[in-house]
XYZ file of C-alpha atoms in Angstrom:
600
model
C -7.694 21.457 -7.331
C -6.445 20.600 -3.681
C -10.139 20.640 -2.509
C -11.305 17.013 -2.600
C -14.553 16.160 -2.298
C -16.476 14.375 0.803
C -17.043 10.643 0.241
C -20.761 10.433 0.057
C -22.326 9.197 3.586
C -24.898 6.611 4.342
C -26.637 6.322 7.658
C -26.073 2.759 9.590
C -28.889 1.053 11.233
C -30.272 1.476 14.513
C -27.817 -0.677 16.128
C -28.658 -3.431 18.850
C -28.646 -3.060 22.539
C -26.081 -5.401 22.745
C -22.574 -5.341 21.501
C -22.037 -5.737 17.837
C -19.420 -7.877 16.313
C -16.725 -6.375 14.619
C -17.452 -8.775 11.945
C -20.963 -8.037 11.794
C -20.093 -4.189 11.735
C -17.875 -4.683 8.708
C -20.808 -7.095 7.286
C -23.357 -4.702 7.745
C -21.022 -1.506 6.390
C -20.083 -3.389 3.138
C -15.937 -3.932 1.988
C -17.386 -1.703 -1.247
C -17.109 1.288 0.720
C -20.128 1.882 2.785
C -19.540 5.232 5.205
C -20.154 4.850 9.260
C -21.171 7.797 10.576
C -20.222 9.656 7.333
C -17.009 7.936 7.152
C -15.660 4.413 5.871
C -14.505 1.754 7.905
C -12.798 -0.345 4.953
C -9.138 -1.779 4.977
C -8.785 -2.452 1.437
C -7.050 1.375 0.740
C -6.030 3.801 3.418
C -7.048 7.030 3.785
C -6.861 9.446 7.157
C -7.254 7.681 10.434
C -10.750 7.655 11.091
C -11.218 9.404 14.553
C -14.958 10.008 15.267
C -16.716 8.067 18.024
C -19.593 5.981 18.222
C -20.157 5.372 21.252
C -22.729 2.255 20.350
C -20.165 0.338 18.402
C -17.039 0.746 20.473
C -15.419 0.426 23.612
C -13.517 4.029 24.444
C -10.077 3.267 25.837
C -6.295 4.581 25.988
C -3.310 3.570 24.637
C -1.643 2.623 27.833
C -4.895 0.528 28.561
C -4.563 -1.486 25.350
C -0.793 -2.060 25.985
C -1.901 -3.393 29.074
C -4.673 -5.609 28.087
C -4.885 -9.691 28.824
C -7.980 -10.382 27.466
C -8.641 -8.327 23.934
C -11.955 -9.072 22.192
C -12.595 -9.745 18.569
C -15.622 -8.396 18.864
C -14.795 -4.946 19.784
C -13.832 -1.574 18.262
C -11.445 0.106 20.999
C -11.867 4.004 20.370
C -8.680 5.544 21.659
C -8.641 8.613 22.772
C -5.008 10.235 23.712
C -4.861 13.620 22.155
C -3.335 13.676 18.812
C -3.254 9.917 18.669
C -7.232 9.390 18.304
C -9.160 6.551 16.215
C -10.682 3.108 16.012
C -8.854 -0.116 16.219
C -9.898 -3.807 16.192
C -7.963 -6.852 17.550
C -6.103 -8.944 15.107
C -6.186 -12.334 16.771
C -3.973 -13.789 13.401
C -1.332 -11.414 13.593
C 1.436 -12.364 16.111
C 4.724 -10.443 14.733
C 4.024 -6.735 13.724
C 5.436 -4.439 16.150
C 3.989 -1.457 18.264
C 4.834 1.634 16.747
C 2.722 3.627 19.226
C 0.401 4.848 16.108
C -1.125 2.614 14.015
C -0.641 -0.822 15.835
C -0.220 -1.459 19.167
C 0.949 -4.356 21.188
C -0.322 -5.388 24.694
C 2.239 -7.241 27.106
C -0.405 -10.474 26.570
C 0.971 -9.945 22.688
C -2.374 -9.393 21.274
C -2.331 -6.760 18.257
C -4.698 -3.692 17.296
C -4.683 -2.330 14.348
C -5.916 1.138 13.598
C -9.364 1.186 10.685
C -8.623 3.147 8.027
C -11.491 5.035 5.628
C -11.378 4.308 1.834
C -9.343 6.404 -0.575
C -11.232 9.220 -2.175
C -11.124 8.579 -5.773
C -11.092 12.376 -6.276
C -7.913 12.632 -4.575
C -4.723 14.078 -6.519
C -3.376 10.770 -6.787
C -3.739 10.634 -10.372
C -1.703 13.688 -11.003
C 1.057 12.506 -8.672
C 1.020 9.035 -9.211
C 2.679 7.231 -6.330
C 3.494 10.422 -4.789
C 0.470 10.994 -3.599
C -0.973 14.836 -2.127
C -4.125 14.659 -0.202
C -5.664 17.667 1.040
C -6.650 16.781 5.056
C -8.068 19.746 6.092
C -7.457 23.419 6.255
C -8.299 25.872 8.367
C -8.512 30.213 8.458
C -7.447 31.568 11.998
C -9.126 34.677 12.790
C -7.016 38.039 13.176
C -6.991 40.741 15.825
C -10.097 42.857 15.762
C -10.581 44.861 12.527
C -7.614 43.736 11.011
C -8.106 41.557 7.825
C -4.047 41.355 6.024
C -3.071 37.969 7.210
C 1.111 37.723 6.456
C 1.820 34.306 7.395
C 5.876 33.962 8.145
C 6.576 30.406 9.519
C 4.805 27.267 10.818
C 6.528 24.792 13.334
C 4.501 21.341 13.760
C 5.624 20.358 17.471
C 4.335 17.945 20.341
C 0.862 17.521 18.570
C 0.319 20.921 17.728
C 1.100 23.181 14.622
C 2.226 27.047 15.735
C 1.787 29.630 13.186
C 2.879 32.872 13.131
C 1.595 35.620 11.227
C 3.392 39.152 10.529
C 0.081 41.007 9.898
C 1.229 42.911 6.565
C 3.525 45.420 5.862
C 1.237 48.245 7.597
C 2.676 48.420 11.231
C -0.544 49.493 12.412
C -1.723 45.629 11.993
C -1.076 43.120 14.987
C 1.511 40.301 14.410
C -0.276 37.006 16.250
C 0.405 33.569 16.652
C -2.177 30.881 16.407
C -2.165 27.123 17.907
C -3.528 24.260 15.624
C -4.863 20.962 16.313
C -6.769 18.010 14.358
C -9.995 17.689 16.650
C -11.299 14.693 14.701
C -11.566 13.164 11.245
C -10.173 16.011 8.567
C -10.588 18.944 10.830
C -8.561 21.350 12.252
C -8.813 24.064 14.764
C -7.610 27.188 16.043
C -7.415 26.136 19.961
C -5.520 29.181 21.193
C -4.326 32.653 19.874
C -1.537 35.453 21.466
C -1.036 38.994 20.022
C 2.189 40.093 19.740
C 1.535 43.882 19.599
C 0.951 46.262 17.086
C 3.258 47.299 14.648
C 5.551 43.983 16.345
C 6.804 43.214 12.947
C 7.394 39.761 13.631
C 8.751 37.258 11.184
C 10.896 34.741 12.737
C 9.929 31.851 15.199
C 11.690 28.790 17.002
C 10.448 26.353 19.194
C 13.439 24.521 21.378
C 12.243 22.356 24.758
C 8.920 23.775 24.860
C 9.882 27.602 25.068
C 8.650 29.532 21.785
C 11.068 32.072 20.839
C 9.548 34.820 17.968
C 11.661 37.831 17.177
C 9.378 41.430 17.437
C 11.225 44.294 16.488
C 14.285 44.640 18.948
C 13.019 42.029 21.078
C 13.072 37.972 21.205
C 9.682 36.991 23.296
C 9.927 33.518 24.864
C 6.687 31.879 25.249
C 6.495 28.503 27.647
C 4.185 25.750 25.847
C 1.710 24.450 28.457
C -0.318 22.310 26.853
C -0.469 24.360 23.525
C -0.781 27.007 24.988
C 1.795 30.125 25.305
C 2.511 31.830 28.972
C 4.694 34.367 28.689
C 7.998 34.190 30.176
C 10.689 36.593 29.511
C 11.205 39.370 26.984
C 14.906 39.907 26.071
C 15.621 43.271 24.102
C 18.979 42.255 21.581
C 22.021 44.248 21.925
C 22.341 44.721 17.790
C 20.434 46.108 15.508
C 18.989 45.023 12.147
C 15.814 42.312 11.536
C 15.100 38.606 11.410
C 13.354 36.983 8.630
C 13.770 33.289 9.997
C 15.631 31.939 12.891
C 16.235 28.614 13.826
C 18.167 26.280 16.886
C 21.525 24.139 16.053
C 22.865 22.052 18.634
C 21.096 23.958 21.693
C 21.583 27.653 20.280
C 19.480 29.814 18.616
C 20.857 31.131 15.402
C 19.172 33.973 13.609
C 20.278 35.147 9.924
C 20.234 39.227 10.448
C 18.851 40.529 7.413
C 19.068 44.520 8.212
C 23.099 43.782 9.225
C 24.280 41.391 7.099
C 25.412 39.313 10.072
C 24.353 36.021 12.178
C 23.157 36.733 15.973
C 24.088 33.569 17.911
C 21.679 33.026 21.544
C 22.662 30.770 24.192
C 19.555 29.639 25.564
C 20.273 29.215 29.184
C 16.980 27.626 30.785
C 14.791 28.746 27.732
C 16.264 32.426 28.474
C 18.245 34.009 25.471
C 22.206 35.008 26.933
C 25.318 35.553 25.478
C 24.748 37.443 22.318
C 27.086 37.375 19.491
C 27.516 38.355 16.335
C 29.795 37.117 12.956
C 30.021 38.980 10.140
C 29.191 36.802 7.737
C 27.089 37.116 4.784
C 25.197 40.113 3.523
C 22.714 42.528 3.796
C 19.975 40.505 3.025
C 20.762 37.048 4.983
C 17.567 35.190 4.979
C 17.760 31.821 6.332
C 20.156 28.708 7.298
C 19.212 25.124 5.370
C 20.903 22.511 7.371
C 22.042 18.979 5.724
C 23.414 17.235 8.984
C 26.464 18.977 10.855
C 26.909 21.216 7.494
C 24.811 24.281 6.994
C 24.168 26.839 4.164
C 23.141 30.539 4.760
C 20.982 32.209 1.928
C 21.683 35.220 1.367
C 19.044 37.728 -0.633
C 21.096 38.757 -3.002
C 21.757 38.709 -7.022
C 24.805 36.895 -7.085
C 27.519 35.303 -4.180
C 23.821 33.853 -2.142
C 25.094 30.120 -1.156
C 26.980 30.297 1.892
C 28.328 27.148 3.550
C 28.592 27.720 7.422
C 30.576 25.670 10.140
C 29.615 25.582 13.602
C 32.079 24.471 15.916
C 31.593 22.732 19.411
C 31.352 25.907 20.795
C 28.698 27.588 18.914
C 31.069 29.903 16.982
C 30.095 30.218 13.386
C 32.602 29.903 10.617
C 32.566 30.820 6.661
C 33.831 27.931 4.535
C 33.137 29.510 0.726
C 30.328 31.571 -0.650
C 29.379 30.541 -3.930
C 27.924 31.857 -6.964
C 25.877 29.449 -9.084
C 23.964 30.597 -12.108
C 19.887 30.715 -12.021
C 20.302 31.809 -8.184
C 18.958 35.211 -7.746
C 17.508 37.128 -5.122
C 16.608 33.533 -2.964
C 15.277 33.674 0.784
C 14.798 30.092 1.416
C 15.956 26.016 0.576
C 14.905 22.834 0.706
C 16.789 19.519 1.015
C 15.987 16.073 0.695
C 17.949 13.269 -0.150
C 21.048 15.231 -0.183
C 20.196 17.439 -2.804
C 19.207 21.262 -2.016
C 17.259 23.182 -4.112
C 16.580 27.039 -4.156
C 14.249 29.233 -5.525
C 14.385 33.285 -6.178
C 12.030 36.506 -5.735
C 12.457 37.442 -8.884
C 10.093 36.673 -11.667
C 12.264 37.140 -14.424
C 15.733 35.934 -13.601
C 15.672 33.382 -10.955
C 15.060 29.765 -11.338
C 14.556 27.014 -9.145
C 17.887 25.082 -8.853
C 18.863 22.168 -7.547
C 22.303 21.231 -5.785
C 24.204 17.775 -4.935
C 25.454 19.071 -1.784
C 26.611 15.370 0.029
C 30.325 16.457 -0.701
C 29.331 19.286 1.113
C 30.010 21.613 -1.773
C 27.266 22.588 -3.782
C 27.251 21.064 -7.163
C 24.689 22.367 -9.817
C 22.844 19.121 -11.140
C 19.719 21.159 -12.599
C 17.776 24.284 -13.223
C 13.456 24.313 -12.999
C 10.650 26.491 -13.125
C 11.108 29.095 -10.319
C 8.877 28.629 -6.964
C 10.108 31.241 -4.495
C 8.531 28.825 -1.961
C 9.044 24.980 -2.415
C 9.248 21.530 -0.802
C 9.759 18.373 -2.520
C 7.524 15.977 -2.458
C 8.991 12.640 -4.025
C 9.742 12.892 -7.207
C 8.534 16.238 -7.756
C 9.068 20.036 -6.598
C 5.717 21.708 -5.293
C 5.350 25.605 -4.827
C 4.394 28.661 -5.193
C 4.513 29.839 -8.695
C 6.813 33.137 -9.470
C 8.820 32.774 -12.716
C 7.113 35.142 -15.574
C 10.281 34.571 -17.924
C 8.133 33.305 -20.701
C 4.143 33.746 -22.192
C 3.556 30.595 -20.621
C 4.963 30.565 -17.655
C 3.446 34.054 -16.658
C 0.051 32.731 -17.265
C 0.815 30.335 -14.317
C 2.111 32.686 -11.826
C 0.644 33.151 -8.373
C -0.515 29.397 -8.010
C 0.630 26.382 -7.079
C 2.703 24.280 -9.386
C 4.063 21.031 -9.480
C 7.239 20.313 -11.419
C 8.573 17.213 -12.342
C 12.328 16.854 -10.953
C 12.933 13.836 -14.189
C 11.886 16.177 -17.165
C 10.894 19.881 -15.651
C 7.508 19.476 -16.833
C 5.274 22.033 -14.629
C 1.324 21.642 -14.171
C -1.017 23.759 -12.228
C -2.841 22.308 -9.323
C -4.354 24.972 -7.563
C -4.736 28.696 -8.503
C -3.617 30.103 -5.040
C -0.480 29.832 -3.808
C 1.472 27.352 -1.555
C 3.689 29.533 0.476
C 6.246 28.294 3.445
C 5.464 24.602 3.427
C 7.448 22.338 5.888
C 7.469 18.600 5.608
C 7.478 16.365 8.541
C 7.701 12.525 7.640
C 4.691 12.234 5.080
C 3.247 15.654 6.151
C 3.512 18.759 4.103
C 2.333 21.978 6.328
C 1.938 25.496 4.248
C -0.489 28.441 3.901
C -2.725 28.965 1.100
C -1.900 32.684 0.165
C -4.422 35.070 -1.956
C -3.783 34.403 -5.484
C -3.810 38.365 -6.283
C -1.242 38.664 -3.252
C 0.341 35.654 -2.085
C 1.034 36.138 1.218
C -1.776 37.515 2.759
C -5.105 36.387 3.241
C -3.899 32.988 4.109
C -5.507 29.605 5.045
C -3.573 27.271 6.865
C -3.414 23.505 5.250
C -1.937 20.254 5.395
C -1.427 17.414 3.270
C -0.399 14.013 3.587
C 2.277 13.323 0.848
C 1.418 9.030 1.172
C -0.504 7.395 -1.478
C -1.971 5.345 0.725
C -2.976 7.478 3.129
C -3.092 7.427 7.020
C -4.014 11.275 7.981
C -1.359 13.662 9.203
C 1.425 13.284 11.127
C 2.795 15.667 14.066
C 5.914 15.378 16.381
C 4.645 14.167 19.684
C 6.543 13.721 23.323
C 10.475 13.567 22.234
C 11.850 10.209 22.057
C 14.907 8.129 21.106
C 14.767 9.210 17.341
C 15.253 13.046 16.953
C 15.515 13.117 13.372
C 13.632 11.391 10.693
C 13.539 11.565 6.641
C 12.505 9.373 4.032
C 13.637 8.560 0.512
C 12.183 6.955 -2.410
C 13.450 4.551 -5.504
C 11.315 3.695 -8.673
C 13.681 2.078 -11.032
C 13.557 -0.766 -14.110
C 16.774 -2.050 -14.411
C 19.327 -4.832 -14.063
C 20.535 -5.779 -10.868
C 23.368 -7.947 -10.145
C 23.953 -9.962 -6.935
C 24.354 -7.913 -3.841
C 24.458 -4.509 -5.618
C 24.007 -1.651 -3.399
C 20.984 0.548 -4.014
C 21.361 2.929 -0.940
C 24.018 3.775 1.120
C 23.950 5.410 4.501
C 27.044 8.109 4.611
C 28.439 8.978 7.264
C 28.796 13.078 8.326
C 30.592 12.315 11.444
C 32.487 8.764 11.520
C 32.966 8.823 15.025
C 29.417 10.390 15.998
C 27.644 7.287 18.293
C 23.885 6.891 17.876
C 20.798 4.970 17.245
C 19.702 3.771 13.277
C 16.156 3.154 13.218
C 15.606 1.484 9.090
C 11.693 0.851 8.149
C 12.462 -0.551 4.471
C 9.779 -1.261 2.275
C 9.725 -2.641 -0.968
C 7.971 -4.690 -4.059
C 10.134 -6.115 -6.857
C 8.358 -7.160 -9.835
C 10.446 -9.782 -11.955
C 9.640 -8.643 -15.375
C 12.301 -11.020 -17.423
C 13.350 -14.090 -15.589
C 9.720 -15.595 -14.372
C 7.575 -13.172 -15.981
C 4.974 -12.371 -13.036
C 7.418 -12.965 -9.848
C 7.316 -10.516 -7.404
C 7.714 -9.917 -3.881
C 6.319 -7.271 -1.122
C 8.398 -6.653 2.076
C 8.216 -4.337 4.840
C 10.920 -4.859 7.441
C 12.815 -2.746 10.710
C 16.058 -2.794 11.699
C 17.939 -1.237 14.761
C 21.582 -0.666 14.207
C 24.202 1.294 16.438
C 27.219 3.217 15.648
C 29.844 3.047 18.027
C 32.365 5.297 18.951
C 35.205 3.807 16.703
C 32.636 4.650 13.611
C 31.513 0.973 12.989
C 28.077 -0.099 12.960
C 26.182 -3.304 14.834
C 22.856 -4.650 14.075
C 21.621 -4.648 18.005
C 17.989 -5.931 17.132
C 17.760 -8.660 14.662
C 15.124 -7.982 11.441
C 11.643 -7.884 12.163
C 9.309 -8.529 9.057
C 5.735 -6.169 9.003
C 4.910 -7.628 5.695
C 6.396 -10.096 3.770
C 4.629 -11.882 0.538
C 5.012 -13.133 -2.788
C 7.040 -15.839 -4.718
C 10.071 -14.474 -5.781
C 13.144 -15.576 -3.829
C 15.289 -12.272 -4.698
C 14.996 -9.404 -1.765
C 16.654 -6.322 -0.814
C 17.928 -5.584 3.051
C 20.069 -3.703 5.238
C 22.629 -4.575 6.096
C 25.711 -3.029 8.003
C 29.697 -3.915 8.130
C 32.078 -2.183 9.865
C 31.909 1.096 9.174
C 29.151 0.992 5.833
C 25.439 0.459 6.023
C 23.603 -0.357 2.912
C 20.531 -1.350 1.033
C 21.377 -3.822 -1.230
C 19.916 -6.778 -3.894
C 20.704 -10.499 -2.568
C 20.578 -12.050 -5.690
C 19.996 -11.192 -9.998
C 17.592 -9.860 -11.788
C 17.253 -8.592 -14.997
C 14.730 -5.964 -16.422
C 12.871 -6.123 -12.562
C 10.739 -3.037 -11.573
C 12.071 -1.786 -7.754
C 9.690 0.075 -6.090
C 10.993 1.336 -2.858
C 10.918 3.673 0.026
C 13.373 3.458 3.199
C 11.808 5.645 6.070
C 14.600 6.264 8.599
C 15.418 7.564 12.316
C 18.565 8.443 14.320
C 19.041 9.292 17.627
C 20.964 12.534 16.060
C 20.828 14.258 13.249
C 24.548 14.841 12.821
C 25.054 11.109 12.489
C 24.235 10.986 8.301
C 21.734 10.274 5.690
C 21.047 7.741 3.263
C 21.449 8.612 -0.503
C 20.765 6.410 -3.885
C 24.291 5.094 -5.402
């Protein structure tokens, strides 16, 4: 059910020898849906970027060169073509206020702004079955192994600087190569394997982290360090570890590289010392069996691969040094490997098919609380109001019949429903982007595909971390809600991990209320961004005033941001009673230790 089928193409006209009108384009094309060059070219519902030249119709450009532009013309599609950031855009001569976002519209210093074209929403999508949590398949692609060697056994996947890096284990045979592969969109819903590295035979790699473009992957008694040059991996230093024991994930807090040792029951800290591991310690914390750490902020949680005592909440001081603050013990948790969190709420599944469940944990008071119990995906991410995973709870007739694929379940009523029958193993979300591998459904993890999705309902293709910037960390949560609302409720509130933490707030709140009671009919639509700072006594200051993207309809009540002292808040300016609230606040800080918003 992920596969979604093509929108049917038409072929355009010869076109002129002249330049054709934008206008004339879109004329010609049809607002119904009409393909160009076996895509659309509508506006009215966004799909992936559209990123295929033609070089009759457009004018190929850069990014920098449209930023720089005094004299844009109506008349003219602009093709950009930065890597990663690729696709059509026309000049909006009515639109004066939305702001460059270096993605889908861009501002020149003459104040003229493009707009990226979007193609049309494929009907066929998943929509439906996610309602406005949409999952849209944008492309997929099978990397090829080593030379006679067909067991693929994905292990991670890191999206980074316009790239995805996989790594694959090879099986469990240690005569099989462990590899990793390089991924890029080339163009409209296509990916490609643009570069490939062997780790060795018999390697046994499973863990990889990518920290100021040095790859680190852990082979055996080794850590090799890979330098990124342009997505692809030079080798730079081998370091053999001074313990024992395996890796099944690692990953880098605050400028170290932590790794859970599974084989030892300990956690290996690495100073990274110009991309070269140093300094290797040890703390005896956990179990045989420690799988992973899931991070919420400056708190962290080791999972441990065990039947009972699996939650462990970790400390890390300013020095690196690790410290154990409780292990707990929460029913439906058995034999887990890996977490999720969103929103402030954790949840964990189990490798075992008959007495683990997916649960899910309030952890914002940094203890975890048990708020709920699910069908069990070993494998998970959440995806709005839902859980989506790999299927691997057989506890009852109908549940078994469902095991091995991909299942969604709903997080308001634990309703689970098929939507693929292979398996969605090791997904990672970044913003509206959910990266995985499509496993075998007679063996999950081998044999994989790797696939993306975009997670929007209105969708504008995939998103990838490009060249760091200001923002370092960015999330997004969602509110659907009928209710009443009194005057200047708070919705959302920003909490605070570290109150005297400074840093940048980046808030993109958008929002429709529809009055349902007062003025039947009344609604409104708003998209605004703020830009607040935290200062060092733990108070907040709006630096850049509010700038609206969108902002229509008739009803006078709104929500904003709005920060005093040391709170920040969504809230409701005025009453309403039985109104629909439809809102998602997308948000950035300048560190990730700073907080997180989550619903009052």
């Amino acid at each position: 059910m992920f596969d979604e089928k093509e929108l049917t193409s038409t072929p355009i006209p010869e076109p002129a020898k002249s330049a054709i009108s934008r206008r004339k384009l879109l004329a010609s094309l049809g607002l119904a849906g009409v393909a160009l060059a076996s895509t659309g070219l509508v506006r009215g519902g966004m799909d992936r970027a559209y990123a295929d030249p033609v070089s009759e119709f457009v004018t190929i450009t850069t990014i920098a060169a449209l930023q720089a532009d005094t004299a844009p013309d109506a008349d003219l599609i602009y093709y950009v073509k930065d890597r990663g950031l690729e696709g059509h855009f026309y000049y909006d001569a009515l639109d004066t206020t939305s702001m460059d976002d270096m993605k889908n519209v861009l501002v020149s210093t003459s104040g003229a702004r493009f707009k990226r074209i979007f193609e049309e929403v494929n009907e066929n999508s998943l929509q439906a079955k996610l309602s406005e949590d949409g999952l849209y398949e944008y492309a997929r692609v099978k990397p090829t192994p080593p030379a006679g060697q067909n067991a693929d056994e994905a292990e991670a996947v890191i999206p980074y600087k316009g790239a995805i890096y996989c790594l694959f284990k090879g099986s469990y045979s240690l005569d099989d190569h462990s590899y990793i592969c390089v991924i890029r969109p080339v163009g409209n819903g296509i990916l490609e394997v643009v570069f490939r590295v062997d780790l060795g035979i018999g390697a046994d790699a499973r863990a990889m982290a990518i920290y100021n473009d040095n790859l680190f992957v852990f082979t055996n008694d080794k850590i090799k360090v890979f330098r990124i040059i342009d997505t692809a991996l030079q080798p730079k230093v081998e370091y053999t570890r001074k313990f024992g024991g395996w890796m099944q994930t690692c990953k880098v807090i605050n400028g170290r590289l932590y790794a859970p040792n599974w084989g030892m029951g300990t956690i290996d800290r690495f100073d990274l010392v110009n991309g070269v591991p140093s300094n290797e310690t040890q703390f005896s914390i956990g179990a045989i069996g420690n799988a992973s750490i899931a991070s919420y902020g400056s708190i962290h949680f080791l999972i441990t691969w065990t039947e009972t005592n699996n939650i462990t909440r970790l400390d890390i001081d300013e020095h690196g040094d690790v410290y154990n603050r409780g292990v707990f013990a929460i029913p439906g948790i058995y034999l887990p490997r890996y977490a999720d969190i969103y929103n402030g709420v954790m949840t964990v599944g189990g490798y075992s098919t008959m007495s683990a469940k997916t649960v899910a944990l309030d952890i914002t008071s940094f203890t975890p609380v048990k708020i709920g119990e699910y069908y069990n995906m070993s494998t998970h991410i959440r995806v709005g109001d839902y859980l989506i995973g790999n299927a691997t709870d057989q506890s009852t007739p109908e549940y078994a019949s469902m095991y091995g694929k991909t299942v969604k379940v709903a997080i308001s009523d634990g309703s689970v429903e098929v939507l693929s029958d292979r398996p969605l193993i090791y997904p990672v979300r970044y913003q509206s982007t959910i990266f995985g591998f499509l496993g075998s459904s007679s063996y999950p993890s081998l044999l994989q595909e790797f696939v993306c999705y975009s997670t929007k309902s209105l969708r504008e293709g995939i998103e990838i971390p490009m060249d760091s910037q200001v923002y370092t960390h960015m999330d997004t949560i969602r509110y659907t809600k009928a209710m009443n609302y009194a005057s200047g409720e708070v919705i959302a509130r920003f909490k605070n991990f570290s109150p005297d933490r400074i840093g940048w707030l980046r808030v993109n709140l958008s929002y429709t209320i529809i009055n349902n009671q007062n003025v039947p009919g009344e609604a409104v639509t708003r998209e605004s961004v703020y830009s607040a700072f935290k200062h060092s006594t733990g108070n907040w200051e709006m630096i850049i005033p509010r700038a609206d993207v969108v902002d229509t309809g008739d009803l006078a009540v709104t929500l904003d941001f709005v920060v005093a002292g040391p709170d920040a808040y969504v809230s409701c300016s005025g009453l309403l009673t039985n109104a629909l609230i439809n809102m998602s606040i997308d948000f950035y800080l300048s560190d990730n230790n700073m907080g997180s918003f989550y619903y009052v």
